[in-house]
Coordinates of C-alpha atoms in Angstrom, one line a residue:
X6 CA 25.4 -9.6 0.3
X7 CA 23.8 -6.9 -1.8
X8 CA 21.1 -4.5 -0.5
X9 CA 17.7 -4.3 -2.2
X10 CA 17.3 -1.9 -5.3
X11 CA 15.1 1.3 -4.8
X12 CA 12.8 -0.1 -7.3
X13 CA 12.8 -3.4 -4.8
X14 CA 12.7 -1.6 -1.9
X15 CA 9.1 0.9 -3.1
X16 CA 7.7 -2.6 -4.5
X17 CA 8.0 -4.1 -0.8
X18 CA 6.7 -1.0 0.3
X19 CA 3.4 -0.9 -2.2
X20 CA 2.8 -4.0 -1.4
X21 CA 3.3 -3.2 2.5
X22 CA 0.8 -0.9 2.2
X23 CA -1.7 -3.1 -0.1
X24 CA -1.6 -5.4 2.8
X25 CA -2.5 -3.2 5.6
X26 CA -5.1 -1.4 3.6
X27 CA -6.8 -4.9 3.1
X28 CA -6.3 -5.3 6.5
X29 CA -7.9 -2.2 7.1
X30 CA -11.0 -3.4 4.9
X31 CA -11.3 -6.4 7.1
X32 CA -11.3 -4.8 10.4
X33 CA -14.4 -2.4 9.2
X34 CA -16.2 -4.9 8.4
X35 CA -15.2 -7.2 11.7
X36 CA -18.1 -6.8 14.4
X37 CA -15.2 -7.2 17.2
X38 CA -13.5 -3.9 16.4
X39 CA -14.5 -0.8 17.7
X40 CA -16.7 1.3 16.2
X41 CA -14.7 4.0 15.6
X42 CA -11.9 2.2 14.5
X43 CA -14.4 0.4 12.2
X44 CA -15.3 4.0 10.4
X45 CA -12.1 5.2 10.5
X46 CA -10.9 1.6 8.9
X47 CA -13.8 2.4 6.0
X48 CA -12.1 5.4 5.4
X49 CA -8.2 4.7 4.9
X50 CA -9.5 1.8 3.0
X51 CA -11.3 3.3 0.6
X52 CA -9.4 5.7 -0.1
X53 CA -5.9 3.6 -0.2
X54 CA -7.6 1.3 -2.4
X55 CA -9.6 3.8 -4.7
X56 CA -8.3 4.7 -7.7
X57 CA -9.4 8.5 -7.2
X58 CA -7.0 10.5 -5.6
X59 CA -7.0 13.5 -3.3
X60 CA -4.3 14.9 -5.4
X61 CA -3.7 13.2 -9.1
X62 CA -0.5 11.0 -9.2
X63 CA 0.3 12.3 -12.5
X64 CA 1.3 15.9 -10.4
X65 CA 4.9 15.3 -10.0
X66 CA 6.1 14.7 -6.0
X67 CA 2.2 16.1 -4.8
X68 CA 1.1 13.4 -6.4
X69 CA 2.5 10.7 -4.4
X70 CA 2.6 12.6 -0.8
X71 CA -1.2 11.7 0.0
X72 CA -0.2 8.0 -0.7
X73 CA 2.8 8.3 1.1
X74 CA 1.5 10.4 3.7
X75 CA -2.4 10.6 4.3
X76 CA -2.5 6.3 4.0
X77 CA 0.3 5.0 6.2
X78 CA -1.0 7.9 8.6
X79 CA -4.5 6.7 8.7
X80 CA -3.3 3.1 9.0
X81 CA -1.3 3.5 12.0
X82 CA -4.3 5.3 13.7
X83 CA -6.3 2.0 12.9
X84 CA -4.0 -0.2 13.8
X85 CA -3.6 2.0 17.8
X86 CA -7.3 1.9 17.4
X87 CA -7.9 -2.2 17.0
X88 CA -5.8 -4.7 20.1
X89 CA -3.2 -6.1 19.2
X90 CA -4.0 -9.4 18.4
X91 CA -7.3 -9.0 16.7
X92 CA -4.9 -7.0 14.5
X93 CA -2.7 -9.7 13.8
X94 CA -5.6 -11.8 13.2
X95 CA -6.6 -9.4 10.6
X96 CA -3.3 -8.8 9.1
X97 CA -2.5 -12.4 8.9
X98 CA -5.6 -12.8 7.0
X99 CA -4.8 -10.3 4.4
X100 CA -1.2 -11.4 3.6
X101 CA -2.6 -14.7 3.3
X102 CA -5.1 -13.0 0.5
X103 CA -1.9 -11.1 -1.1
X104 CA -1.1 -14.4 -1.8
X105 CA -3.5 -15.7 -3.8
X106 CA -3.7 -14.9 -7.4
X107 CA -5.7 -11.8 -8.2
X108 CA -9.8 -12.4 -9.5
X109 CA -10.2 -11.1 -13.2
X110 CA -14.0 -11.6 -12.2
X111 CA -13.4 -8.9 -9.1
X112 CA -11.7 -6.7 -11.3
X113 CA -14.5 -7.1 -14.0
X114 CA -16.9 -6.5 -11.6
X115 CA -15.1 -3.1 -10.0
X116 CA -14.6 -1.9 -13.5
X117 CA -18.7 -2.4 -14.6
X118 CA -19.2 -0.9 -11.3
X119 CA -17.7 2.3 -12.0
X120 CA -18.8 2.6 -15.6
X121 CA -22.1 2.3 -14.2
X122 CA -21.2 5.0 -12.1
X123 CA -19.9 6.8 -15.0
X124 CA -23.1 6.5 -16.8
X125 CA -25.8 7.6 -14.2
X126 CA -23.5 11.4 -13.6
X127 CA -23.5 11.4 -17.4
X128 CA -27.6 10.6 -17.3
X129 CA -27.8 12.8 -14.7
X130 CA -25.9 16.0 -16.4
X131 CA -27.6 15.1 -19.8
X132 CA -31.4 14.9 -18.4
X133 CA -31.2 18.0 -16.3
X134 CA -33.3 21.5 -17.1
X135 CA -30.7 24.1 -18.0
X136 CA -31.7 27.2 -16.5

């Protein structure tokens, strides 16, 4: 038997990660988890599921250390912060979501989201007195 590939091996982890972080999502929003878990829950998953970075990925090794770093981090502080088996509940929920094939109508939606965002900084910088 044949170990994974390291290609294999950072693909389980991604999606590791993409799994917690929408577990993460769930328990902020979950009325049963504390509160401070809740905001801290906000937190790791927005920024493990933005695609804004503290430090861009294309800056070789820096790049990746806040994703491999600053996310599982925050996650394990979550996941201390939330009992046990809420956060199985929670966990269980988002694999079964990982399963399910992806909505082009969510992506549509995150992508008119942020060009709308995009628009209202550019209306914003374009409309303003120079002084």
């Amino acid at each position: 038997m044949t170990g994974k590939s390291l290609s294999e091996r950072i693909g389980d982890l991604g999606h590791r990660l993409a799994v917690e972080a929408h577990a993460a999502w769930l328990a902020a929003r979950d009325p049963r988890v504390p509160n401070l878990a809740r905001l801290l829950a906000v937190a790791v998953a927005a920024y493990a599921l933005s695609p804004i970075d503290l430090i861009p990925d294309f800056i070789p090794v820096l790049g990746w250390l806040d994703d491999l770093i600053i996310v599982p981090l925050g996650l394990i502080l979550v996941r201390r912060l939330i009992p046990a088996s809420l956060w199985a509940e929670l966990h269980a929920a988002a694999e079964a979501a990982s399963e399910r094939p992806s909505s082009r109508t969510g992506m549509a939606f995150i992508l008119l989201l942020w060009a709308g965002l995009l628009y209202l900084v550019y209306w914003a910088v374009r409309t303003s007195p120079v002084h």
